Coordinates of C-alpha atoms in Angstrom, one line a residue:
Chain A
M1 CA 17.4 -33.1 -63.5
T2 CA 18.7 -36.7 -63.7
A3 CA 21.1 -37.5 -60.9
P4 CA 24.1 -39.9 -61.5
D5 CA 23.7 -43.7 -60.2
T6 CA 26.9 -43.0 -57.8
L7 CA 28.4 -40.1 -55.9
K8 CA 31.7 -40.1 -53.7
V9 CA 31.3 -38.4 -50.9
A10 CA 34.1 -37.7 -48.2
C11 CA 34.2 -37.0 -44.9
Q12 CA 37.8 -34.8 -43.7
Q13 CA 38.0 -34.8 -40.0
V14 CA 40.0 -31.8 -39.0
A15 CA 41.5 -30.1 -35.7
P16 CA 40.3 -26.6 -36.2
R17 CA 41.5 -23.8 -33.2
V18 CA 38.8 -21.9 -31.7
G19 CA 39.3 -18.4 -32.5
D20 CA 41.9 -19.0 -35.3
L21 CA 39.9 -18.0 -38.1
A22 CA 43.2 -17.7 -40.7
Y23 CA 44.6 -21.1 -39.7
N24 CA 40.3 -22.7 -39.8
R25 CA 40.1 -21.7 -43.2
E26 CA 43.6 -22.8 -44.9
L27 CA 42.9 -26.1 -42.8
G28 CA 39.5 -26.4 -44.7
Q29 CA 41.1 -25.4 -47.9
R30 CA 43.7 -28.2 -47.8
A31 CA 41.3 -30.6 -46.8
I32 CA 38.9 -29.7 -49.2
R33 CA 41.7 -29.7 -52.0
E34 CA 42.9 -33.2 -50.7
A35 CA 39.5 -34.9 -51.3
A36 CA 38.6 -33.0 -54.2
A37 CA 42.0 -34.3 -55.7
L38 CA 40.7 -38.2 -54.6
G39 CA 37.7 -37.9 -56.8
A40 CA 35.4 -36.4 -54.1
Q41 CA 32.5 -34.9 -55.2
V42 CA 30.6 -34.0 -52.0
I43 CA 33.0 -33.0 -49.6
V44 CA 31.8 -32.5 -45.4
L45 CA 33.6 -30.8 -42.8
P46 CA 33.1 -30.7 -38.8
E47 CA 30.4 -28.3 -37.0
L48 CA 31.8 -25.0 -36.8
V49 CA 35.3 -26.1 -38.3
Q50 CA 35.2 -22.2 -39.3
S51 CA 35.7 -20.9 -35.6
G52 CA 36.3 -23.8 -33.2
Y53 CA 33.7 -24.8 -30.6
V54 CA 34.7 -24.2 -27.1
F55 CA 33.7 -21.0 -26.6
N56 CA 34.3 -19.0 -23.3
D57 CA 31.0 -17.2 -23.6
R58 CA 28.2 -16.1 -26.4
E59 CA 30.7 -12.5 -26.9
E60 CA 33.7 -15.0 -28.0
A61 CA 31.3 -16.5 -30.4
L62 CA 30.2 -13.1 -31.8
A63 CA 33.6 -11.8 -32.6
L64 CA 34.3 -14.8 -34.6
A65 CA 30.9 -15.1 -36.4
E66 CA 30.5 -14.3 -40.0
T67 CA 28.0 -13.9 -42.6
L68 CA 27.5 -15.4 -46.4
D69 CA 29.7 -13.1 -47.6
G70 CA 32.5 -13.4 -44.7
P71 CA 36.0 -14.8 -45.9
T72 CA 35.2 -18.7 -45.1
L73 CA 32.1 -18.7 -47.1
S74 CA 33.7 -16.7 -49.9
L75 CA 36.7 -19.3 -50.1
W76 CA 34.1 -22.2 -49.8
K77 CA 32.1 -20.3 -52.9
A78 CA 35.2 -19.7 -54.5
L79 CA 36.5 -23.5 -54.1
A80 CA 33.3 -24.9 -55.2
E81 CA 33.4 -23.7 -58.2
E82 CA 37.2 -23.9 -59.2
L83 CA 37.0 -27.8 -58.4
Q84 CA 33.1 -28.6 -59.3
V85 CA 32.2 -29.9 -56.1
V86 CA 29.6 -29.5 -53.0
I87 CA 31.5 -28.4 -49.9
V88 CA 29.2 -29.2 -46.4
G89 CA 30.7 -27.0 -43.6
G90 CA 29.9 -25.9 -39.9
F91 CA 30.1 -22.2 -39.4
C92 CA 29.3 -19.5 -36.4
E93 CA 26.9 -17.5 -38.3
R94 CA 26.4 -13.9 -37.5
L95 CA 22.5 -13.1 -37.3
D96 CA 21.5 -9.5 -38.7
D97 CA 20.7 -8.5 -35.0
Q98 CA 23.7 -9.2 -33.2
A99 CA 23.4 -13.0 -32.5
V100 CA 25.1 -15.9 -33.8
A101 CA 23.9 -19.5 -35.2
N102 CA 25.7 -22.8 -35.2
S103 CA 25.1 -23.0 -38.8
A104 CA 26.0 -25.2 -41.3
A105 CA 26.3 -24.1 -45.3
L106 CA 26.2 -26.6 -48.4
V107 CA 28.1 -24.7 -51.4
E108 CA 27.4 -25.7 -54.8
P109 CA 29.8 -25.3 -57.7
E110 CA 27.2 -23.3 -59.5
G111 CA 27.4 -20.7 -56.5
R112 CA 24.1 -21.6 -54.7
V113 CA 24.4 -21.6 -50.8
T114 CA 21.8 -23.3 -48.7
V115 CA 21.9 -22.4 -44.6
Y116 CA 20.7 -24.8 -41.9
R117 CA 20.8 -23.6 -38.5
K118 CA 21.1 -26.3 -35.8
A119 CA 17.5 -26.7 -34.2
H120 CA 18.3 -28.9 -31.3
L121 CA 21.4 -27.5 -29.3
W122 CA 24.0 -29.3 -27.0
D123 CA 24.7 -28.1 -23.4
R124 CA 26.4 -24.4 -23.2
E125 CA 25.4 -23.9 -26.8
K126 CA 21.9 -23.2 -25.3
L127 CA 23.8 -20.0 -23.9
V128 CA 25.2 -19.1 -27.2
F129 CA 23.5 -19.5 -30.1
T130 CA 20.2 -18.7 -31.4
V131 CA 18.2 -22.1 -32.2
G132 CA 17.2 -22.7 -35.6
E133 CA 13.3 -22.8 -36.6
Q134 CA 13.7 -24.3 -40.5
P135 CA 13.8 -27.9 -41.2
P136 CA 16.6 -29.5 -42.6
P137 CA 17.2 -28.5 -46.6
V138 CA 16.9 -30.8 -49.4
V139 CA 19.3 -29.4 -51.9
E140 CA 19.0 -30.9 -55.5
T141 CA 22.4 -30.7 -56.2
R142 CA 23.8 -32.1 -59.7
F143 CA 25.1 -35.1 -57.4
G144 CA 21.6 -36.0 -56.1
A145 CA 19.2 -34.9 -53.4
I146 CA 21.3 -33.5 -50.2
A147 CA 20.1 -32.5 -46.9
L148 CA 21.8 -31.0 -44.0
M149 CA 21.9 -30.7 -40.2
I150 CA 24.1 -30.6 -37.3
C151 CA 25.1 -32.9 -34.5
Y152 CA 22.6 -33.2 -31.4
D153 CA 20.1 -33.0 -33.9
L154 CA 20.7 -36.4 -35.1
E155 CA 19.8 -37.6 -31.7
F156 CA 16.0 -36.6 -32.6
P157 CA 14.4 -39.5 -35.3
E158 CA 11.3 -37.5 -36.2
W159 CA 14.1 -34.7 -37.4
V160 CA 15.7 -37.4 -39.9
R161 CA 12.4 -38.4 -40.8
L162 CA 12.2 -34.8 -42.5
P163 CA 14.4 -34.5 -45.3
A164 CA 13.8 -38.6 -45.8
L165 CA 10.6 -38.2 -46.2
A166 CA 11.2 -34.9 -48.5
G167 CA 13.0 -37.2 -50.7
A168 CA 16.7 -36.9 -49.8
A169 CA 19.5 -39.5 -51.1
L170 CA 22.3 -38.4 -49.0
L171 CA 22.3 -36.5 -44.9
C172 CA 25.3 -34.4 -44.5
A173 CA 25.6 -34.0 -40.9
P174 CA 28.8 -32.1 -39.6
V175 CA 29.3 -32.8 -35.9
N176 CA 31.8 -31.8 -32.9
W177 CA 30.6 -34.9 -30.6
P178 CA 32.2 -35.0 -27.2
D179 CA 34.1 -37.9 -25.9
G180 CA 32.7 -39.7 -23.1
P181 CA 32.9 -43.3 -21.3
R182 CA 31.7 -46.4 -22.6
P183 CA 32.4 -50.2 -22.7
A184 CA 35.0 -51.6 -24.1
G185 CA 35.1 -52.9 -27.5
E186 CA 31.5 -50.8 -28.0
R187 CA 31.2 -48.2 -31.0
P188 CA 29.9 -45.1 -29.8
A189 CA 26.3 -44.5 -29.4
E190 CA 26.4 -41.8 -31.8
M191 CA 27.9 -43.9 -34.6
V192 CA 25.4 -46.3 -34.1
R193 CA 22.4 -43.7 -34.0
V194 CA 23.5 -42.3 -37.1
Q195 CA 23.6 -46.2 -38.7
A196 CA 20.1 -46.4 -37.2
N197 CA 18.9 -43.2 -38.5
A198 CA 19.8 -44.5 -41.9
A199 CA 18.4 -47.8 -42.4
V200 CA 15.1 -46.6 -41.0
N201 CA 14.9 -44.3 -43.7
R202 CA 17.2 -46.0 -46.6
M203 CA 19.1 -42.9 -47.1
F204 CA 22.9 -42.3 -47.2
I205 CA 24.7 -40.4 -43.8
A206 CA 28.0 -39.0 -43.8
A207 CA 28.6 -37.5 -40.5
C208 CA 32.0 -35.5 -40.1
D209 CA 33.5 -35.2 -36.4
R210 CA 36.6 -33.2 -35.7
C211 CA 39.4 -34.1 -33.6
G212 CA 42.1 -32.2 -31.7
D213 CA 41.9 -31.6 -28.1
E214 CA 40.2 -28.0 -27.4
R215 CA 40.0 -26.3 -24.2
G216 CA 40.1 -30.0 -21.8
V217 CA 37.6 -30.9 -24.5
A218 CA 38.3 -34.6 -26.5
W219 CA 36.4 -35.7 -29.0
V220 CA 35.0 -39.2 -30.3
G221 CA 36.4 -39.0 -33.6
G222 CA 33.8 -40.6 -35.0
S223 CA 33.4 -39.7 -38.7
L224 CA 31.6 -42.1 -40.9
I225 CA 29.8 -42.8 -43.8
V226 CA 26.9 -45.8 -43.8
D227 CA 25.0 -47.0 -46.5
A228 CA 21.2 -47.3 -46.9
D229 CA 21.1 -50.8 -44.6
G230 CA 22.9 -48.8 -41.8
Y231 CA 26.3 -50.1 -42.0
P232 CA 29.3 -48.2 -42.2
L233 CA 30.9 -48.1 -45.7
A234 CA 34.2 -46.1 -44.4
G235 CA 34.9 -44.9 -40.7
A236 CA 33.8 -48.2 -38.8
M237 CA 36.2 -47.4 -36.3
R238 CA 36.7 -44.5 -34.2
N239 CA 39.6 -42.7 -35.0
A240 CA 40.7 -39.9 -32.4
Q241 CA 43.2 -38.6 -34.7
G242 CA 42.7 -36.9 -38.3
Q243 CA 41.2 -38.8 -40.9
L244 CA 39.9 -38.5 -44.3
L245 CA 37.1 -40.8 -45.0
L246 CA 36.0 -41.5 -48.6
A247 CA 33.1 -43.6 -50.3
E248 CA 31.3 -44.3 -53.6
L249 CA 27.6 -44.1 -52.8
P250 CA 25.3 -45.8 -55.0
L251 CA 22.6 -43.6 -54.7
A252 CA 19.6 -45.9 -56.1
D253 CA 19.5 -47.6 -53.3
A254 CA 18.2 -44.7 -51.3
R255 CA 15.3 -44.7 -54.0
H256 CA 14.3 -48.0 -53.5
K257 CA 12.3 -47.6 -50.2
H258 CA 10.7 -51.4 -50.5
I259 CA 12.8 -53.9 -47.7
S260 CA 10.1 -57.0 -48.6
R261 CA 8.2 -57.7 -51.3
H262 CA 4.8 -55.6 -49.0
N263 CA 6.6 -53.5 -46.9
H264 CA 8.1 -49.7 -47.6
V265 CA 10.0 -47.9 -45.1
H266 CA 8.1 -44.6 -45.2
L267 CA 4.5 -46.1 -46.7
D268 CA 4.6 -48.3 -43.7
R269 CA 4.6 -45.2 -41.2
R270 CA 1.6 -44.9 -39.4
P271 CA 1.6 -41.1 -39.1
A272 CA -2.4 -40.9 -37.4
L273 CA -1.2 -42.9 -34.6
Y274 CA 2.4 -40.9 -33.6
Chain B
M1 CA 3.3 -47.7 -5.7
T2 CA 6.9 -46.9 -5.2
A3 CA 9.3 -49.3 -8.1
P4 CA 12.1 -50.6 -7.1
D5 CA 15.4 -49.4 -8.1
T6 CA 16.6 -52.6 -9.9
L7 CA 15.1 -55.1 -12.0
K8 CA 16.4 -58.8 -13.1
V9 CA 15.1 -59.3 -16.6
A10 CA 15.5 -62.0 -18.8
C11 CA 15.0 -62.6 -22.9
Q12 CA 14.6 -66.8 -23.5
Q13 CA 15.4 -66.9 -27.1
V14 CA 14.2 -70.3 -28.1
A15 CA 12.8 -72.3 -31.0
P16 CA 9.1 -72.7 -31.3
R17 CA 7.6 -75.6 -33.6
V18 CA 5.1 -73.7 -36.1
G19 CA 1.7 -75.4 -35.3
D20 CA 2.4 -77.4 -32.1
L21 CA 0.6 -75.4 -29.6
A22 CA 1.3 -78.3 -27.1
Y23 CA 5.2 -78.4 -27.5
N24 CA 5.4 -74.6 -27.5
R25 CA 3.5 -74.6 -24.2
E26 CA 5.8 -76.6 -22.7
L27 CA 8.8 -75.0 -24.4
G28 CA 7.3 -71.4 -22.6
Q29 CA 7.1 -73.2 -19.2
R30 CA 10.7 -74.5 -19.2
A31 CA 11.9 -71.4 -20.3
I32 CA 9.9 -69.4 -17.9
R33 CA 10.7 -71.8 -15.3
E34 CA 14.1 -71.9 -15.6
A35 CA 14.6 -67.9 -15.7
A36 CA 12.4 -67.5 -12.7
A37 CA 14.5 -69.9 -11.0
L38 CA 17.8 -67.6 -11.8
G39 CA 16.2 -64.5 -10.2
A40 CA 14.4 -63.3 -13.2
Q41 CA 11.3 -60.8 -12.1
V42 CA 10.5 -60.5 -15.7
I43 CA 10.8 -63.1 -18.5
V44 CA 10.4 -62.0 -22.2
L45 CA 9.8 -65.0 -24.7
P46 CA 9.8 -64.4 -29.0
E47 CA 7.0 -63.2 -31.0
L48 CA 4.6 -65.8 -31.6
V49 CA 5.9 -68.3 -29.4
Q50 CA 2.8 -69.6 -28.9
S51 CA 1.9 -70.9 -32.5
G52 CA 5.1 -70.6 -34.6
Y53 CA 5.7 -68.0 -37.0
V54 CA 5.8 -69.0 -40.5
F55 CA 1.9 -69.8 -41.5
N56 CA 1.3 -71.2 -45.1
D57 CA -1.8 -68.8 -45.1
R58 CA -4.7 -66.9 -43.1
E59 CA -6.8 -70.1 -42.3
E60 CA -3.7 -71.9 -40.5
A61 CA -3.2 -68.8 -38.3
L62 CA -6.7 -68.9 -37.6
A63 CA -7.2 -72.8 -36.5
L64 CA -3.6 -71.7 -34.4
A65 CA -4.8 -68.6 -32.8
E66 CA -6.1 -68.8 -29.1
T67 CA -8.2 -66.1 -26.9
L68 CA -7.0 -64.8 -23.9
D69 CA -8.9 -67.9 -22.0
G70 CA -7.1 -70.0 -24.3
P71 CA -4.6 -72.9 -22.8
T72 CA -1.2 -70.7 -23.4
L73 CA -2.7 -67.3 -21.5
S74 CA -4.0 -69.4 -19.0
L75 CA -1.0 -71.2 -18.4
W76 CA 1.3 -67.8 -18.7
K77 CA -1.5 -66.7 -15.4
A78 CA -0.5 -69.7 -13.3
L79 CA 2.9 -69.2 -13.8
A80 CA 3.3 -65.8 -13.0
E81 CA 1.2 -66.4 -10.0
E82 CA 3.1 -69.3 -9.0
L83 CA 6.7 -67.9 -9.7
Q84 CA 5.9 -64.1 -8.8
V85 CA 7.1 -62.8 -12.1
V86 CA 5.8 -60.9 -14.9
I87 CA 5.7 -63.1 -18.2
V88 CA 5.7 -61.4 -21.6
G89 CA 5.4 -63.4 -25.0
G90 CA 3.8 -63.1 -27.9
F91 CA 1.2 -65.5 -29.3
C92 CA -1.6 -65.2 -32.3
E93 CA -4.3 -63.9 -30.7
R94 CA -8.0 -65.0 -32.0
L95 CA -10.4 -61.9 -32.3
D96 CA -14.1 -61.7 -32.4
D97 CA -14.6 -61.7 -36.1
Q98 CA -12.7 -64.9 -36.9
A99 CA -9.7 -62.3 -37.4
V100 CA -6.1 -62.6 -36.0
A101 CA -3.6 -60.6 -34.6
N102 CA -0.2 -60.8 -34.2
S103 CA -0.2 -59.8 -30.3
A104 CA 1.8 -59.9 -27.6
A105 CA 0.6 -60.5 -23.5
L106 CA 2.2 -59.1 -20.3
V107 CA 1.2 -61.0 -17.4
E108 CA 1.5 -59.9 -14.2
P109 CA 1.7 -62.2 -11.2
E110 CA -1.6 -60.4 -9.6
G111 CA -3.3 -62.0 -12.3
R112 CA -3.9 -58.6 -14.7
V113 CA -3.0 -59.1 -18.8
T114 CA -2.5 -56.4 -20.8
V115 CA -2.6 -57.2 -24.4
Y116 CA -0.7 -55.4 -27.5
R117 CA -1.5 -55.9 -31.4
K118 CA 1.6 -55.6 -33.6
A119 CA 0.7 -51.9 -35.6
H120 CA 3.3 -52.1 -38.1
L121 CA 3.1 -55.7 -40.2
W122 CA 6.0 -57.4 -41.6
D123 CA 5.9 -58.5 -45.0
R124 CA 3.5 -61.4 -45.8
E125 CA 1.8 -60.8 -42.3
K126 CA -0.4 -57.9 -43.8
L127 CA -2.0 -61.1 -45.2
V128 CA -2.9 -62.8 -42.2
F129 CA -3.5 -60.2 -39.6
T130 CA -5.8 -57.7 -38.6
V131 CA -3.2 -54.8 -37.7
G132 CA -3.3 -53.2 -34.3
E133 CA -4.8 -49.3 -34.0
Q134 CA -3.6 -49.1 -30.5
P135 CA -0.5 -47.3 -29.1
P136 CA 2.2 -49.3 -27.0
P137 CA 0.7 -49.8 -23.3
V138 CA 2.6 -48.6 -20.2
V139 CA 1.7 -51.2 -17.7
E140 CA 2.8 -50.0 -13.7
T141 CA 3.8 -53.4 -13.0
R142 CA 5.3 -54.3 -9.3
F143 CA 8.6 -54.2 -10.7
G144 CA 8.2 -50.7 -12.6
A145 CA 7.0 -49.1 -15.9
I146 CA 7.1 -51.6 -18.7
A147 CA 5.9 -51.1 -21.8
L148 CA 5.5 -53.5 -25.1
M149 CA 5.6 -54.0 -28.7
I150 CA 6.6 -56.1 -31.4
C151 CA 9.4 -56.9 -33.8
Y152 CA 9.0 -54.5 -36.9
D153 CA 7.3 -51.9 -34.7
L154 CA 11.1 -51.5 -33.3
E155 CA 12.0 -49.7 -36.8
F156 CA 10.0 -47.0 -36.3
P157 CA 11.5 -44.6 -33.8
E158 CA 7.8 -42.4 -33.6
W159 CA 6.3 -45.7 -32.0
V160 CA 8.8 -46.2 -29.6
R161 CA 8.8 -42.6 -28.6
L162 CA 5.2 -43.0 -27.2
P163 CA 5.4 -45.4 -24.7
A164 CA 9.1 -43.6 -23.6
L165 CA 7.2 -40.2 -23.3
A166 CA 4.9 -42.0 -21.2
G167 CA 6.8 -43.4 -18.5
A168 CA 7.8 -46.5 -19.7
A169 CA 11.4 -47.7 -17.8
L170 CA 12.1 -50.8 -20.0
L171 CA 10.0 -51.8 -23.1
C172 CA 10.0 -55.5 -23.9
A173 CA 9.9 -56.6 -27.4
P174 CA 9.2 -60.1 -28.6
V175 CA 10.7 -60.3 -32.1
N176 CA 11.1 -62.6 -34.5
W177 CA 14.1 -61.4 -37.0
P178 CA 14.1 -63.3 -40.2
D179 CA 17.9 -63.3 -41.1
G180 CA 19.6 -61.9 -44.1
P181 CA 23.1 -60.9 -45.4
R182 CA 25.2 -58.2 -43.8
P183 CA 29.0 -56.8 -43.7
A184 CA 31.1 -59.6 -41.7
G185 CA 31.9 -58.3 -38.1
E186 CA 28.7 -56.4 -38.1
R187 CA 26.4 -55.9 -35.7
P188 CA 22.9 -57.0 -37.3
A189 CA 20.8 -53.6 -37.8
E190 CA 17.7 -54.9 -35.8
M191 CA 20.0 -54.7 -33.1
V192 CA 21.6 -51.8 -34.0
R193 CA 18.3 -50.1 -34.0
V194 CA 17.4 -51.5 -30.6
Q195 CA 20.2 -49.6 -29.4
A196 CA 19.3 -46.4 -31.0
N197 CA 15.9 -46.8 -29.6
A198 CA 17.3 -46.7 -26.0
A199 CA 19.7 -43.9 -26.0
V200 CA 17.6 -41.3 -27.5
N201 CA 14.9 -42.2 -24.9
R202 CA 17.0 -43.6 -22.0
M203 CA 15.0 -46.3 -22.1
F204 CA 15.8 -49.8 -21.5
I205 CA 14.9 -52.1 -23.8
A206 CA 14.6 -56.0 -24.3
A207 CA 14.3 -57.5 -27.3
C208 CA 13.6 -61.2 -27.3
D209 CA 14.0 -63.0 -30.5
R210 CA 13.9 -66.7 -31.5
C211 CA 16.0 -69.2 -33.1
G212 CA 15.6 -72.6 -34.9
D213 CA 14.6 -72.8 -39.0
E214 CA 11.3 -72.9 -39.6
R215 CA 10.0 -73.5 -42.9
G216 CA 12.8 -72.6 -44.6
V217 CA 13.7 -69.5 -42.6
A218 CA 16.1 -68.6 -40.5
W219 CA 16.7 -66.0 -37.7
V220 CA 19.1 -63.7 -36.4
G221 CA 19.4 -64.9 -33.1
G222 CA 20.3 -61.5 -31.8
S223 CA 18.1 -61.1 -28.4
L224 CA 19.5 -58.2 -27.0
I225 CA 19.2 -56.4 -23.4
V226 CA 20.4 -52.6 -23.9
D227 CA 20.8 -49.8 -21.1
A228 CA 19.5 -46.2 -21.2
D229 CA 23.1 -45.2 -23.1
G230 CA 22.2 -47.8 -26.0
Y231 CA 24.7 -50.1 -24.6
P232 CA 24.7 -54.0 -24.2
L233 CA 24.1 -55.1 -20.9
A234 CA 23.8 -58.5 -22.5
G235 CA 23.4 -60.4 -25.9
A236 CA 26.3 -58.4 -27.6
M237 CA 26.6 -60.8 -29.8
R238 CA 24.2 -62.6 -32.2
N239 CA 23.7 -66.2 -31.7
A240 CA 21.7 -68.6 -33.7
Q241 CA 21.2 -71.2 -31.1
G242 CA 19.0 -70.4 -28.1
Q243 CA 20.1 -69.0 -25.7
L244 CA 19.0 -67.0 -22.3
L245 CA 20.1 -63.4 -21.3
L246 CA 20.1 -62.4 -18.1
A247 CA 20.6 -58.4 -17.0
E248 CA 20.2 -56.8 -13.6
L249 CA 18.8 -53.1 -14.6
P250 CA 19.8 -50.1 -12.7
L251 CA 16.3 -48.5 -13.2
A252 CA 16.6 -45.2 -12.0
D253 CA 18.9 -44.6 -15.2
A254 CA 15.9 -44.7 -17.1
R255 CA 14.1 -41.8 -14.8
H256 CA 17.3 -39.4 -15.5
K257 CA 16.3 -38.3 -18.9
H258 CA 19.2 -35.2 -18.5
I259 CA 22.3 -36.3 -20.7
S260 CA 24.3 -32.7 -20.0
R261 CA 23.4 -29.7 -17.6
H262 CA 21.2 -28.2 -20.1
N263 CA 20.0 -31.6 -21.8
H264 CA 17.2 -33.6 -21.4
V265 CA 16.4 -36.1 -24.0
H266 CA 12.6 -35.8 -24.3
L267 CA 12.7 -31.9 -23.2
D268 CA 15.0 -31.3 -25.8
R269 CA 12.3 -32.3 -28.5
R270 CA 11.1 -29.6 -31.0
P271 CA 7.2 -31.4 -31.6
A272 CA 5.6 -28.4 -33.3
L273 CA 8.4 -28.7 -35.9
Y274 CA 8.0 -32.6 -36.4

């Protein structure tokens, strides 16, 4: 398959409501349709956009969880086919044994659904979710090779290396970044880490955060799309409100790993020493 | 040994002259004395500050190389003892077999000298230097546990992990960052990567760049000192001129790797999957 040279990606920073599955489905549908109408080919939604994030306990998460045949994934499949787009979003996944995972799905217009389960759990997620054991998938979509992971996973550069080495041109990352203190005028460290992950791999990254206070938790609102040099193409400034980011990615940049006549960001690694 | 709770570190961003060993020694001496007079306990100088950077060829580097008994390291040893400071700086090291390495030395007031040889070589350095084969050392100095690496090494997060996992509280990195294009208003990606490396390890980093055009090469002038959250304590803005950065580091921050009730930046790693 010959992938095209550019890809138009969108991040839809929206505010799901914890526990309101019907509202969140409709919120996601509107977000997907809006981005597709603006020409987006790949549309990224936040982590757990299907369910909301701040669960009271594991039982609440279990009650809100869905399988791949549930109403949210079924809607995303229908929209991906109708609009001929790739949809990436987070959902609370019901597993076989009455357990739940913090998952993300990549849904293609042809009907294929690829699921990733978060492998590095944040704070009380450890009390709720079964941790993922599989590396981030790299999916050869019609728009290029796309990987996915979730939020705190991004704080482990070893994890980001895996899909980059496996050929991903774009990493899509649904996130929910709880806000916290930082020095005035500084870009949030969560966004800085995305930049660095992109640069050391020459891989585009689209991280989609959420907004809207939920049970006392506020969010960075730090959605951003960065290029293969690690600089923002969209979302350079955090925005605690809802926002739609759009960027046209020159995908060939991610296939060129040379950064000088004698340097290649991946072949210069020395794995025997790590 | 009980390390103190704060450490005052300096980066002296100076402009060595390629090939002028006597000038560079005097430049280094003035920089060290100035920083020590301001209370710095650890003083970081740029990569290859002893020799300059832009060699015409391997033969020129060989002619400028010094051993640990050479005049530059002897001067640093004398100054470390006289001023009771730790000195970290880069030098062109003559190896046994007429080869040269791009090295950095950490010189303690007690007389111990620890040498590190750059393990990831940049561009034409591959034609000049013998590559290092040893991981970054972590030295238990009187001021705390200090690691060192050099410039392009910082672009490999796997490499930065090693001294962090080995207990370094501060990583000192002599660098020479060649300048290049970037979007207006953006902090250079070299500096962003330093921030991310610090944050994912909760380790302080002091990166000391150089200034002064050399044989047509200009430099980022991006010296910076970042805290354990990845935010700049000094050097937030690049500065193409000479500059002295000073910061007081609350070293206990680097001993506390917990970032939430249930998270620890190192114990959350999943090395079996990487």
